[in-house]
Amino acid sequence: MTALWIHVPGQDPVPVRGEVRLTFGRGSGNDIVIPDPSISRSHAALECHGGAVVLVDLGSRNGSRVNGLRIQGPQAVGAGDEIRLGKVRLHLEAEGPVPVQIEEAPLSPGSAYAVRVDRLRDLRSGPAAASGSAHWQEALAIVHELSLDLLRNASLDLMLWGLLDRLFAFLQPGRGAVLMQDAEGRLCQVAARSSSHGRDFQVALSRTMVEAALERHEAMLVNDPLRDPKLGRAPSLIRSGVTTLMTVPLEYEAQVVGLVYLDADARRSPFTEADLQFVASLGHLAAAKIQAVRLAEEVARNRDLEKELAIARQIQVRILPDHMPDLDGFELFGANEACRQVSGDLYGHWPGPDGRLWLALADVSGKGLGPGLLMATFQAYVQAWSETCADPGALALKLSLALSRKTTPNRFITAFLALLDPVSGLIAFTNAGHNPALLLRPDGGCEDLGAQGFPLAMFAGQPYGRDQRVLQPGELLCLYTDGISEALDAEGREFGPEGLETVLRAQAGADLETLHRAVCEALERHTHGSPLADDRTLLLVRRRG
């Protein structure tokens, strides 16, 4: 099984590997404590057995969701899935680069020379200038060479290896490494070199030195570390026989992106404060290049992504109906509002056999471009099969089999498929794991039309049931996605099917477009205008009286 990390807002990532059970909740007895009022004291658990990872809700008040879908039992999860416990969103990601080993080996007072790195960088003053030797003229030449290198369009990897090579040529350490912080703030080794083992060297650092570099922006020089009563107990130092070492932040404009580590054994004389100043100057140039490259990459990614998403949304809008058909004796209305540029919801209509009309509303698990593409595939299949299929259960089975071959195991589609006969008013339907549809009657009654099977592509080959009703004059069928029913107010309360029914009842005599507008206004009041957390889609069918 690929190792996973669970990312909880405001906390360090936690590995999910081996045979393990991690519990989540507000209570202090949980493995991962989340102090949020929407979280129950004992909310949920991640269980890892036999290479599979499943999420289990422990009877929480506000429920647990995977990729937006509330779970009813154990739910398999994997890399890329979003888990929502109450109002808190967690993410599962595949394990990335191996973090640097950080040892609990504090320094004794006075055993190290430490100074803020921004005071070291000017080679015209300080220890380097005081030496006045030709050696430091060579140092200035190296700084000049690196400055020219940074103007060229070289990759960061090549630049960092070049930095390390220059440091080895000039300072002749025994070992050295360049470490960078990844997107999660972990310190990872990106370049390393050893005079005895070449590039096969994995650094281990004292937490004191790491915190000095990353948090206080301090360069640190330690000579005779093995004589330090605390640092000298570090296993990596004992094994290596290091007698002199330094750490220097890669810092530019008050932002640290990593650090440089150098050490040597007794065959080299101890590093000096001038050496530390030289490394700080080169590190400053490298950090400037790193930040410039990252900023340019981020701007380019965002620009390209915005273009791609805009095109994808244009395509998706063309897939959605630009209007609902005119059907004698019936009113039809549909609308979709995406929480991102590309929606994972879909509604539509397609011609069925013998003058009947297929109607569908569906919701892909997850959000963004991937679910949007899967929804386009769903639409294409329905369009291809609608005119020859007269059974919603059979259509659901064909869709589930076909979609399971086009997606990953953690992706599925909840859907409500309905075949309407406008002559008799008979509507045959299959609810594939979707929210219960509301059938509102003029006398004040309301019936929930629940599921006849699992979501599409969840259990391919599993047959689907079907049901049917004859729509009577004045009856209204309302299909909706959970972006409507699960919209939260400031206290974490859902709008719910009850809220939707209340609005539809209050506007019972209005046309369907006015009904939709009333639902939108009620949601706006309920959420106090908060940004959409999920796509919202509504499909209304009413038989005229």
mmCIF file of N, CA and C in Angstrom, residues 358 391-397 415-419 428-434 450-453 456 464-467:
data_model
loop_
_atom_site.group_PDB
_atom_site.id
_atom_site.type_symbol
_atom_site.label_atom_id
_atom_site.label_comp_id
_atom_site.label_asym_id
_atom_site.label_seq_id
_atom_site.Cartn_x
_atom_site.Cartn_y
_atom_site.Cartn_z
ATOM 1 N N TRP A 358 -36.573 11.250 -21.059
ATOM 2 C CA TRP A 358 -35.666 10.972 -19.947
ATOM 3 C C TRP A 358 -35.289 12.268 -19.249
ATOM 4 N N ASP A 391 -36.105 1.318 -19.371
ATOM 5 C CA ASP A 391 -36.146 0.892 -17.975
ATOM 6 C C ASP A 391 -35.070 1.648 -17.193
ATOM 7 N N PRO A 392 -35.437 2.487 -16.227
ATOM 8 C CA PRO A 392 -34.424 3.232 -15.467
ATOM 9 C C PRO A 392 -33.438 2.336 -14.740
ATOM 10 N N GLY A 393 -33.892 1.187 -14.226
ATOM 11 C CA GLY A 393 -32.976 0.284 -13.539
ATOM 12 C C GLY A 393 -31.939 -0.287 -14.480
ATOM 13 N N ALA A 394 -32.365 -0.664 -15.684
ATOM 14 C CA ALA A 394 -31.428 -1.203 -16.672
ATOM 15 C C ALA A 394 -30.434 -0.130 -17.112
ATOM 16 N N LEU A 395 -30.910 1.106 -17.294
ATOM 17 C CA LEU A 395 -30.021 2.185 -17.683
ATOM 18 C C LEU A 395 -28.993 2.457 -16.580
ATOM 19 N N ALA A 396 -29.439 2.435 -15.330
ATOM 20 C CA ALA A 396 -28.513 2.662 -14.214
ATOM 21 C C ALA A 396 -27.419 1.595 -14.181
ATOM 22 N N LEU A 397 -27.778 0.342 -14.442
ATOM 23 C CA LEU A 397 -26.790 -0.733 -14.442
ATOM 24 C C LEU A 397 -25.772 -0.539 -15.567
ATOM 25 N N ALA A 415 -27.156 9.546 -8.674
ATOM 26 C CA ALA A 415 -27.999 10.008 -9.779
ATOM 27 C C ALA A 415 -29.456 9.628 -9.541
ATOM 28 N N PHE A 416 -30.339 10.460 -10.075
ATOM 29 C CA PHE A 416 -31.774 10.164 -10.112
ATOM 30 C C PHE A 416 -32.160 10.148 -11.591
ATOM 31 N N LEU A 417 -32.553 8.965 -12.087
ATOM 32 C CA LEU A 417 -32.909 8.766 -13.501
ATOM 33 C C LEU A 417 -34.416 8.550 -13.585
ATOM 34 N N ALA A 418 -35.084 9.325 -14.425
ATOM 35 C CA ALA A 418 -36.552 9.244 -14.511
ATOM 36 C C ALA A 418 -36.986 9.255 -15.968
ATOM 37 N N LEU A 419 -37.976 8.411 -16.307
ATOM 38 C CA LEU A 419 -38.554 8.348 -17.643
ATOM 39 C C LEU A 419 -40.016 8.767 -17.530
ATOM 40 N N ALA A 428 -41.419 6.697 -14.317
ATOM 41 C CA ALA A 428 -40.675 5.561 -13.771
ATOM 42 C C ALA A 428 -39.271 6.056 -13.421
ATOM 43 N N PHE A 429 -38.710 5.586 -12.298
ATOM 44 C CA PHE A 429 -37.440 6.174 -11.863
ATOM 45 C C PHE A 429 -36.593 5.162 -11.108
ATOM 46 N N THR A 430 -35.301 5.458 -11.088
ATOM 47 C CA THR A 430 -34.318 4.761 -10.250
ATOM 48 C C THR A 430 -33.462 5.819 -9.558
ATOM 49 N N ASN A 431 -33.415 5.728 -8.248
ATOM 50 C CA ASN A 431 -32.559 6.607 -7.456
ATOM 51 C C ASN A 431 -31.298 5.815 -7.107
ATOM 52 N N ALA A 432 -30.163 6.192 -7.746
ATOM 53 C CA ALA A 432 -28.889 5.500 -7.543
ATOM 54 C C ALA A 432 -28.085 6.225 -6.462
ATOM 55 N N GLY A 433 -28.423 5.983 -5.191
ATOM 56 C CA GLY A 433 -27.684 6.535 -4.075
ATOM 57 C C GLY A 433 -27.778 8.036 -3.918
ATOM 58 N N HIS A 434 -28.772 8.665 -4.557
ATOM 59 C CA HIS A 434 -28.884 10.119 -4.510
ATOM 60 C C HIS A 434 -29.811 10.547 -3.365
ATOM 61 N N GLY A 450 -36.839 7.532 -2.188
ATOM 62 C CA GLY A 450 -35.501 7.113 -1.781
ATOM 63 C C GLY A 450 -34.800 6.238 -2.803
ATOM 64 N N ALA A 451 -33.654 5.676 -2.392
ATOM 65 C CA ALA A 451 -32.749 4.984 -3.306
ATOM 66 C C ALA A 451 -33.216 3.566 -3.618
ATOM 67 N N GLN A 452 -32.904 3.140 -4.839
ATOM 68 C CA GLN A 452 -33.102 1.749 -5.268
ATOM 69 C C GLN A 452 -31.767 1.050 -5.547
ATOM 70 N N GLY A 453 -30.667 1.653 -5.122
ATOM 71 C CA GLY A 453 -29.358 1.044 -5.348
ATOM 72 C C GLY A 453 -28.243 1.988 -4.942
ATOM 73 N N LEU A 456 -23.679 5.104 -8.830
ATOM 74 C CA LEU A 456 -23.123 4.535 -10.048
ATOM 75 C C LEU A 456 -21.607 4.416 -9.928
ATOM 76 N N TYR A 464 -30.007 -2.703 -10.157
ATOM 77 C CA TYR A 464 -30.758 -1.575 -9.588
ATOM 78 C C TYR A 464 -32.250 -1.861 -9.668
ATOM 79 N N GLY A 465 -32.956 -1.464 -8.636
ATOM 80 C CA GLY A 465 -34.413 -1.529 -8.666
ATOM 81 C C GLY A 465 -34.999 -0.315 -9.382
ATOM 82 N N ARG A 466 -36.313 -0.272 -9.437
ATOM 83 C CA ARG A 466 -37.007 0.864 -10.023
ATOM 84 C C ARG A 466 -38.347 1.033 -9.323
ATOM 85 N N ASP A 467 -38.902 2.226 -9.457
ATOM 86 C CA ASP A 467 -40.200 2.509 -8.866
ATOM 87 C C ASP A 467 -40.937 3.418 -9.842
#
